[in-house]
Short mmCIF file of C-alpha atoms and ligand atoms in Angstrom, two decimals:
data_model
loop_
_atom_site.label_atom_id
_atom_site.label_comp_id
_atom_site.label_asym_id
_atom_site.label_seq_id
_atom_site.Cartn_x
_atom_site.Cartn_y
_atom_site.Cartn_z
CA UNK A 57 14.50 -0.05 8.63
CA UNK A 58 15.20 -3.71 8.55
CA UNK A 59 11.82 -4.48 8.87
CA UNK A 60 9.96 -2.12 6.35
CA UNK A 61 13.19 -3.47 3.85
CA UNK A 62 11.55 -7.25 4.48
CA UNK A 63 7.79 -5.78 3.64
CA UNK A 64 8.31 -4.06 1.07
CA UNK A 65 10.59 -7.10 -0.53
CA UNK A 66 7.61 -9.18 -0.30
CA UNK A 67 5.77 -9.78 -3.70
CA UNK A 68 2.51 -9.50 -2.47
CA UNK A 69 0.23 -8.10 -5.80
CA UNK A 70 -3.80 -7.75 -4.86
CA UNK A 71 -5.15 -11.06 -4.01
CA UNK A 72 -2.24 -12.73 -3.05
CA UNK A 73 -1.26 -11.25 0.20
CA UNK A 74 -0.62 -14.03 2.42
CA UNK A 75 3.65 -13.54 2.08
CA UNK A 76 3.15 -10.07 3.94
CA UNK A 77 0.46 -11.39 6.28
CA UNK A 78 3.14 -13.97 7.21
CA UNK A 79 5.06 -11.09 7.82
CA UNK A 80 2.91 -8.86 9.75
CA UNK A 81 1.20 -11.90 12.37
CA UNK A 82 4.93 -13.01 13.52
CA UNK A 83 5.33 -9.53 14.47
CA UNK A 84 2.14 -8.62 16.24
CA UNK A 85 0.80 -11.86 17.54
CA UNK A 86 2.40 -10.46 21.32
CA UNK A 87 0.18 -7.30 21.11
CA UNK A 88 -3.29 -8.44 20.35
CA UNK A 89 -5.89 -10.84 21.20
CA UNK A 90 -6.64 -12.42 17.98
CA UNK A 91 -5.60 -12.22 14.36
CA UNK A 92 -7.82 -13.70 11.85
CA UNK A 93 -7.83 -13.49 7.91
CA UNK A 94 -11.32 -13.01 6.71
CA UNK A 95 -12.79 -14.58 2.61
CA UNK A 96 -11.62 -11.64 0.32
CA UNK A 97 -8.08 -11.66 2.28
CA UNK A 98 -7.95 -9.33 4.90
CA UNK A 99 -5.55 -9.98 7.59
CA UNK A 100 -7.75 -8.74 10.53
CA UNK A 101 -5.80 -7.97 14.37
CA UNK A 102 -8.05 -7.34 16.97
CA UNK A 103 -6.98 -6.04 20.60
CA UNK A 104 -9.88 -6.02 22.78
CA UNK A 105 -11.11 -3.14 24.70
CA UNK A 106 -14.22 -1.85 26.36
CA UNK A 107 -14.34 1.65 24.29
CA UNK A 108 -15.21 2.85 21.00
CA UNK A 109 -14.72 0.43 17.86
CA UNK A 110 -11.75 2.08 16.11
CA UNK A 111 -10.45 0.76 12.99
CA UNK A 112 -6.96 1.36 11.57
CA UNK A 113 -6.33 0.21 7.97
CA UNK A 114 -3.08 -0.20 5.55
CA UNK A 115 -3.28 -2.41 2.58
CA UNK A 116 -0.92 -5.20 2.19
CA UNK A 117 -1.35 -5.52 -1.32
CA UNK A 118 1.01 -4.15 -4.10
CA UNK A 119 0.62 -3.37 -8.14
CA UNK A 120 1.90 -6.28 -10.90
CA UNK A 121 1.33 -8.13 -13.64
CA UNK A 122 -1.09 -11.24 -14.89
CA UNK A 123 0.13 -13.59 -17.54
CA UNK A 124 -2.71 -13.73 -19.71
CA UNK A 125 -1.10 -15.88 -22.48
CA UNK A 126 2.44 -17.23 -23.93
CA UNK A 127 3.58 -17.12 -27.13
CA UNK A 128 5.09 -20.32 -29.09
CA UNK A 129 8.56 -18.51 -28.89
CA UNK A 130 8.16 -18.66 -24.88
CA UNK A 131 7.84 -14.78 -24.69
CA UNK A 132 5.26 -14.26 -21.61
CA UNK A 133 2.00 -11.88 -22.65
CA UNK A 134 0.60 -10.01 -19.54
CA UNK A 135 -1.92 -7.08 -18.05
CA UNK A 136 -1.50 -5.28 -14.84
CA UNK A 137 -2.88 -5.44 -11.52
CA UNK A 138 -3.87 -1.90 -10.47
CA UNK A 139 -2.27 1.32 -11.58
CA UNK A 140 0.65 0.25 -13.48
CA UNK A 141 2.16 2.45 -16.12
CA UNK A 142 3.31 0.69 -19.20
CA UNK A 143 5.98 3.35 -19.86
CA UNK A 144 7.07 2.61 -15.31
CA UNK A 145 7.09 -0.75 -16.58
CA UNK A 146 9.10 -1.15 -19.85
CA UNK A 147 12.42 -2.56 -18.92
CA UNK A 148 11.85 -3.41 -15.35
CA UNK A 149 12.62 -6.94 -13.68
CA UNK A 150 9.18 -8.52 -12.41
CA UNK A 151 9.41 -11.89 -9.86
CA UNK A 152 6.71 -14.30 -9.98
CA UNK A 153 5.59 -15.85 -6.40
CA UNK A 154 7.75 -19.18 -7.15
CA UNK A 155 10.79 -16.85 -7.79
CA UNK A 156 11.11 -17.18 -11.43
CA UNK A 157 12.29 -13.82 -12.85
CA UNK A 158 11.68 -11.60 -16.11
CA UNK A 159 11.93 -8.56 -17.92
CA UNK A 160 9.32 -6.18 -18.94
CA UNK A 161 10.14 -5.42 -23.03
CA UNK A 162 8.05 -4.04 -26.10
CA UNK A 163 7.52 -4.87 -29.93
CA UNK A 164 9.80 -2.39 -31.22
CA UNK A 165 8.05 -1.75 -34.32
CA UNK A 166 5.15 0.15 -31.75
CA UNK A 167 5.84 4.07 -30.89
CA UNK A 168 7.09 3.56 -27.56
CA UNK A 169 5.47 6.97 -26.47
CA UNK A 170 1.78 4.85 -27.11
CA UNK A 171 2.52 1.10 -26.44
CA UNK A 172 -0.06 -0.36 -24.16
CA UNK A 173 -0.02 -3.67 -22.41
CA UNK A 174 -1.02 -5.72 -25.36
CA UNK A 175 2.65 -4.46 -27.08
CA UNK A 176 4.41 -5.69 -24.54
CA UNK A 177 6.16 -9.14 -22.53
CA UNK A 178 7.75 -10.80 -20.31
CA UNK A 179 11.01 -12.64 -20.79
CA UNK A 180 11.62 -15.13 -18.77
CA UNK A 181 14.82 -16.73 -20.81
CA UNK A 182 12.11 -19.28 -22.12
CA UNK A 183 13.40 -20.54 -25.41
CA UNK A 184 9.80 -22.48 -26.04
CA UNK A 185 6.03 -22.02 -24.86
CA UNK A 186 6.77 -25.91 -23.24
CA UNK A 187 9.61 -24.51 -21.46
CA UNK A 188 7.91 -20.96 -20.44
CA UNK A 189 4.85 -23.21 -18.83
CA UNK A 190 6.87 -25.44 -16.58
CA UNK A 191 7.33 -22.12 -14.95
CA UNK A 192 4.58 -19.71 -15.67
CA UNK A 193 0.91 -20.43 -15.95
CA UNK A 194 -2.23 -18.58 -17.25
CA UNK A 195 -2.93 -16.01 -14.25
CA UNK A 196 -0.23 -16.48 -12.53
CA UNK A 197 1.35 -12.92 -11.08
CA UNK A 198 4.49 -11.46 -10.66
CA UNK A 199 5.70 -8.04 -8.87
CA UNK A 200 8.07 -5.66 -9.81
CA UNK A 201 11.63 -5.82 -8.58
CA UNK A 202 13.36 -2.65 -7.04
CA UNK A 203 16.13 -2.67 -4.89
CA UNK A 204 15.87 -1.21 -0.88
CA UNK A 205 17.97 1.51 -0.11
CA UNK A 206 18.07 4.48 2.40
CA UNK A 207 20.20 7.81 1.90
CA UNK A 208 19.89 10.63 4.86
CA UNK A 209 16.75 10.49 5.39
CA UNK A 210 15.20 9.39 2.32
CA UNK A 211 13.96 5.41 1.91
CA UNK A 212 13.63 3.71 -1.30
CA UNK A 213 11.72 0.73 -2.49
CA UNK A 214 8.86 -0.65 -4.87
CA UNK A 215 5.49 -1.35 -2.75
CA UNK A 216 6.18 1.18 -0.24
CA UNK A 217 2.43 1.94 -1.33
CA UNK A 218 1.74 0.44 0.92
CA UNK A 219 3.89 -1.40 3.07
CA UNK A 220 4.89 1.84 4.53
CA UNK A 221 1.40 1.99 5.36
CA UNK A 222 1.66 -1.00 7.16
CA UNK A 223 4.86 -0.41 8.97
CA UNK A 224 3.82 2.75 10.55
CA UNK A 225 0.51 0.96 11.81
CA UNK A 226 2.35 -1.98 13.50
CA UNK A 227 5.01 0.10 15.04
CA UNK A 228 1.68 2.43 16.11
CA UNK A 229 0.12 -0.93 17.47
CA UNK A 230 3.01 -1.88 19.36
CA UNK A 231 3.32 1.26 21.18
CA UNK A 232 -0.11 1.92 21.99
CA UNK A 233 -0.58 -0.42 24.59
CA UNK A 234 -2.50 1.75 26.92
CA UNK A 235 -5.98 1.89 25.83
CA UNK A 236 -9.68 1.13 26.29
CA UNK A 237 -10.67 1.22 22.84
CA UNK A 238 -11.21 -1.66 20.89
CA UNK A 239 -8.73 -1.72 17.85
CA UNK A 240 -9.21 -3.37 15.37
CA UNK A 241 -5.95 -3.39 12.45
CA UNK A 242 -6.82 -4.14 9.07
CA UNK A 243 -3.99 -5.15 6.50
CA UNK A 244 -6.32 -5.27 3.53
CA UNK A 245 -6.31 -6.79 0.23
CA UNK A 246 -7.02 -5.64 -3.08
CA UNK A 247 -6.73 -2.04 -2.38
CA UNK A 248 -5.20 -1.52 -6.05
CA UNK A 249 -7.99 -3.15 -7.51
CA UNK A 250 -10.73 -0.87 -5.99
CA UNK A 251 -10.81 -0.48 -2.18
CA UNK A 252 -12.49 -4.29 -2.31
CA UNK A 253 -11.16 -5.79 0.88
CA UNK A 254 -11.72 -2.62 2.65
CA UNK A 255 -15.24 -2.43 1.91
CA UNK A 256 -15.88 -6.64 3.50
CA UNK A 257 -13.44 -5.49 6.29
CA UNK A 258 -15.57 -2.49 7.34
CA UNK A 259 -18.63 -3.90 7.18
CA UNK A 260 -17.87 -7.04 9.13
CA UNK A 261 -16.19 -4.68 12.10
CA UNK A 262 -18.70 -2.40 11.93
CA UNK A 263 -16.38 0.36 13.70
CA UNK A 264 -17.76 3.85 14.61
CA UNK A 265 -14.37 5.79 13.74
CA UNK A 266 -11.79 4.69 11.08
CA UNK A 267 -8.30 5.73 9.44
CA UNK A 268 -6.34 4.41 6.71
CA UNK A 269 -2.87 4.80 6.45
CA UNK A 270 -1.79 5.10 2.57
CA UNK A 271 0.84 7.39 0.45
CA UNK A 272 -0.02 10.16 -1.17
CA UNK A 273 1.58 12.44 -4.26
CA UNK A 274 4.15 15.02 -3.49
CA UNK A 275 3.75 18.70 -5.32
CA UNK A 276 7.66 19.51 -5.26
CA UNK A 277 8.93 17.92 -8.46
CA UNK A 278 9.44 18.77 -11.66
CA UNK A 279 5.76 19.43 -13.26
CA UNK A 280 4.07 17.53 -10.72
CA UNK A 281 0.35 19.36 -10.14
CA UNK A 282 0.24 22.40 -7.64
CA UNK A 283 -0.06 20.48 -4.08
CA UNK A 284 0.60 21.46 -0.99
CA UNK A 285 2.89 18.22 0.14
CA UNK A 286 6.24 18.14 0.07
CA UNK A 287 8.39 15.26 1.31
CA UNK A 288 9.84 15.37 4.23
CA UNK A 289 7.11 17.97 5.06
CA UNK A 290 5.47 15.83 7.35
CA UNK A 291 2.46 13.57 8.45
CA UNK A 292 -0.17 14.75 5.43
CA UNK A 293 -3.69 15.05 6.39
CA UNK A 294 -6.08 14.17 3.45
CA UNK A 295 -8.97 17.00 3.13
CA UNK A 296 -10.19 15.18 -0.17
CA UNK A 297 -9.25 12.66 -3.00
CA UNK A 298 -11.52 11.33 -5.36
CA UNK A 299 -13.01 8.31 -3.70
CA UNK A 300 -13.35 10.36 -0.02
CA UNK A 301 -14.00 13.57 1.99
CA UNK A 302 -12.15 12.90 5.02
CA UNK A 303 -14.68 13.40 8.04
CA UNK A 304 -14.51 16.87 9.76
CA UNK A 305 -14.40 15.63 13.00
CA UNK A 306 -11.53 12.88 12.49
CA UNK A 307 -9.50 15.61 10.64
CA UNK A 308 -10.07 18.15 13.27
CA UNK A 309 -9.03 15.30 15.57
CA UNK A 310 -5.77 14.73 13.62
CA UNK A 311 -4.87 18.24 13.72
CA UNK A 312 -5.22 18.64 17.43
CA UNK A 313 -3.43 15.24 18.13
CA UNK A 314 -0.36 16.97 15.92
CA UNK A 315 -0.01 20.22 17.68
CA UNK A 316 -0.52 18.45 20.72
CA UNK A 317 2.62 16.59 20.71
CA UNK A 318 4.26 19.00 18.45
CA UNK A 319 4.17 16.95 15.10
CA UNK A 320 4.45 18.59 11.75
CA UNK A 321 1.96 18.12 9.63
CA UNK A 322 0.41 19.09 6.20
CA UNK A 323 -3.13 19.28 4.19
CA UNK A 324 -3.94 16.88 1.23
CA UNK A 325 -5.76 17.99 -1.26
CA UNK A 326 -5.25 15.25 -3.93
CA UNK A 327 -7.38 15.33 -6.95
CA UNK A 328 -6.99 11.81 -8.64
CA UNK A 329 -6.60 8.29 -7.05
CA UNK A 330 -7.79 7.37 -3.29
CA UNK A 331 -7.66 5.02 -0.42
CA UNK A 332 -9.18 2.50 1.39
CA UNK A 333 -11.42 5.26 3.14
CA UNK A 334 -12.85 5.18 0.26
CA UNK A 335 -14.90 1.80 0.82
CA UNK A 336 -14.83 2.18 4.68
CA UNK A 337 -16.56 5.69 5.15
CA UNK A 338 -19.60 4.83 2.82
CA UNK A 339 -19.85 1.31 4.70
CA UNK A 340 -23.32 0.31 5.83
CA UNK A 341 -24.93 3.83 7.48
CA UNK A 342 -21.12 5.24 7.35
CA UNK A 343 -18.13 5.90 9.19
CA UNK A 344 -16.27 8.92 9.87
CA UNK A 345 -12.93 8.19 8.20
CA UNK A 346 -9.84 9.99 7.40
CA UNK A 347 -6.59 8.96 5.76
CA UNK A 348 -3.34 9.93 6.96
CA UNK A 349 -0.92 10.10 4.23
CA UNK A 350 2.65 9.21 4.03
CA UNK A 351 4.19 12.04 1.10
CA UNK A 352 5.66 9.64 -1.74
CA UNK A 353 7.42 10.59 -4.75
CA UNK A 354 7.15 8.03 -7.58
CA UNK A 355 4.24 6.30 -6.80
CA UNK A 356 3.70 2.88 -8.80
CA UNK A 357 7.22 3.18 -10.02
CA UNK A 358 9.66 0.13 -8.60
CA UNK A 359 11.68 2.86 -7.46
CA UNK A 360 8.98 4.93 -4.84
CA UNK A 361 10.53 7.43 -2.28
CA UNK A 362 9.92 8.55 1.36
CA UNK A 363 10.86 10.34 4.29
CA UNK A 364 12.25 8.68 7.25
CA UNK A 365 10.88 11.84 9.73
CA UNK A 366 7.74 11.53 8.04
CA UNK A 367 7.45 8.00 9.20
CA UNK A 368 8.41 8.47 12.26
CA UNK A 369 5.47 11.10 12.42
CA UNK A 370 2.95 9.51 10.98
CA UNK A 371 3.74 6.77 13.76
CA UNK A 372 3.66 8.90 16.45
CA UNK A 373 0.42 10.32 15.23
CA UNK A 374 -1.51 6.94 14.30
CA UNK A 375 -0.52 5.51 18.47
CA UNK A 376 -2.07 8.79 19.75
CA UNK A 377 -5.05 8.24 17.48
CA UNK A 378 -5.43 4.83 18.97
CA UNK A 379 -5.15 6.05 22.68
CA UNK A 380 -7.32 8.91 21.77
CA UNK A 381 -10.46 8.64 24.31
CA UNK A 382 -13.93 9.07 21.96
CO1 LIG B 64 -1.27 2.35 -4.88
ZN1 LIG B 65 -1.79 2.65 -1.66
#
């Protein structure tokens, strides 16, 4: 857990992935040929084989903030990168990329049940607009802060959309050593903006099967839409989301991979949001894709949850994709 602790505590918001790319090529550089990062910021690791083209993608990016002005009093104005709630938001510590820290507050005079992000700021502790910009400039971005923790069997963290992703495809990259396919493992960027460096990625690799690796809603809280994940419930197996209709034949694949080597898993239908599969199944002529989903409570909150056993099986799942024989 060490290791999905130091991705996730990366502030990594879309377009500015290089601190978890750092991450992820120290720790994979012994299990592929070549790892290359490609213009929109994909972090691309390629193990050669003689099979199929399979591609394997998790993005690297997270949700955050923008500074899009600051006030004479030194108070930091802002708008989000990706699906951020202002409600998740209010009160929450953000870090920039040089460290400097804030809070998330709101003009108090606004109905906190509507505020949007043009009622709201960033303190930094800046007593003057000179003093805020010797530490915060016009577009810089920040990430929001949430502390790691694990309890039974449950893990804790902001980004684990998607550096969970991630983690379960390195650890699936690491074991799956004995194959003839050629792999390709995409750590994308700018998922949260709109599936953009999936869409470069796929079309430069060109692969003829795919599978992201991405979190998906749970349906076993309190008023949460009927759904047929549960965490802890195991590996989920997206049928549909909005921006995708998992292939037939990759799904069927999944399923028999699972009950193969007994692995629990579930069916996804999830009717908002989506995933890189998105952008890779409708690349060039397309590609049959499929996403397997890790069940998250509290997505885009700094305080997302998962299931240790789930990870585990979504590992175990994603190496016996990448062995699989097309
Ligand atoms: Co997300
Ligand atoms: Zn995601």
């Amino acid at each position: 857990m060490e290791f999905l602790k130091k991705l996730c505590t990366a502030i990594a918001p879309s377009g500015n992935e290089s601190s978890v790319h750092d991450i992820i090529k120290n720790e994979i550089r012994a299990y592929v040929d070549e790892i290359t990062t490609d213009a929109l910021g994909n972090l691309i690791a390629h193990k050669k084989g003689a099979g199929k083209k399979v591609m394997l993608a998790a993005h690297a990016d997270e949700i955050g903030i923008i500074v899009t002005y600051i006030e004479k009093s030194g108070l930091i104005r802002f708008h989000n990168i990706g699906g951020v709630r202002p409600l998740y938001a209010l009160s929450q510590r953000v870090k920039f990329l040089n460290g400097i820290a804030g809070v998330v507050f709101y003009d108090m005079a606004k109905d906190i049940e509507k505020i949007s992000f043009d009622d709201m700021y960033i303190d930094i502790g800046a007593k003057s607009d000179e003093e805020a910009e010797k530490l915060v400039n016009i577009g810089d971005v920040a990430g929001f802060v949430g502390e790691f923790f694990e309890r039974g069997d449950a893990v804790v963290s902001k980004a684990l959309d998607d550096r969970v992703g991630c983690y379960i495809l390195i650890k699936a990259l690491k074991r799956a050593q004995n194959t003839d396919n050629d792999v390709y493992a995409v750590f994308t960027s700018q998922e949260e903006l709109g599936l953009r460096g999936a869409a470069t990625g796929a079309y430069s690799i060109n692969p003829d099967i795919a599978l992201a690796i991405d979190v998906t809603d749970t349906g076993d809280m309190p008023g949460t839409a009927p759904m047929a994940v549960t965490l802890g419930g195991g590996a989920a197996i997206k049928i549909k989301d909005s921006r995708s209709i998992s292939s037939g034949y990759v799904v069927n694949l999944l399923k028999r991979l699972a009950k193969d080597n007994n692995l629990p898993y579930q069916l996804e239908v999830l009717t908002r949001g989506g995933t890189d599969a998105g952008a890779i199944h409708m690349s060039r002529g397309g590609v049959k894709t499929a996403t397997l989903s890790v069940p998250t409570r509290y997505i885009h909150s700094p305080c997302e949850m998962v299931s240790k056993t789930d990870i585990e099986t979504c590992i175990t799942l994603t190496q016996k994709f990448i062995e699989e024989r097309f």
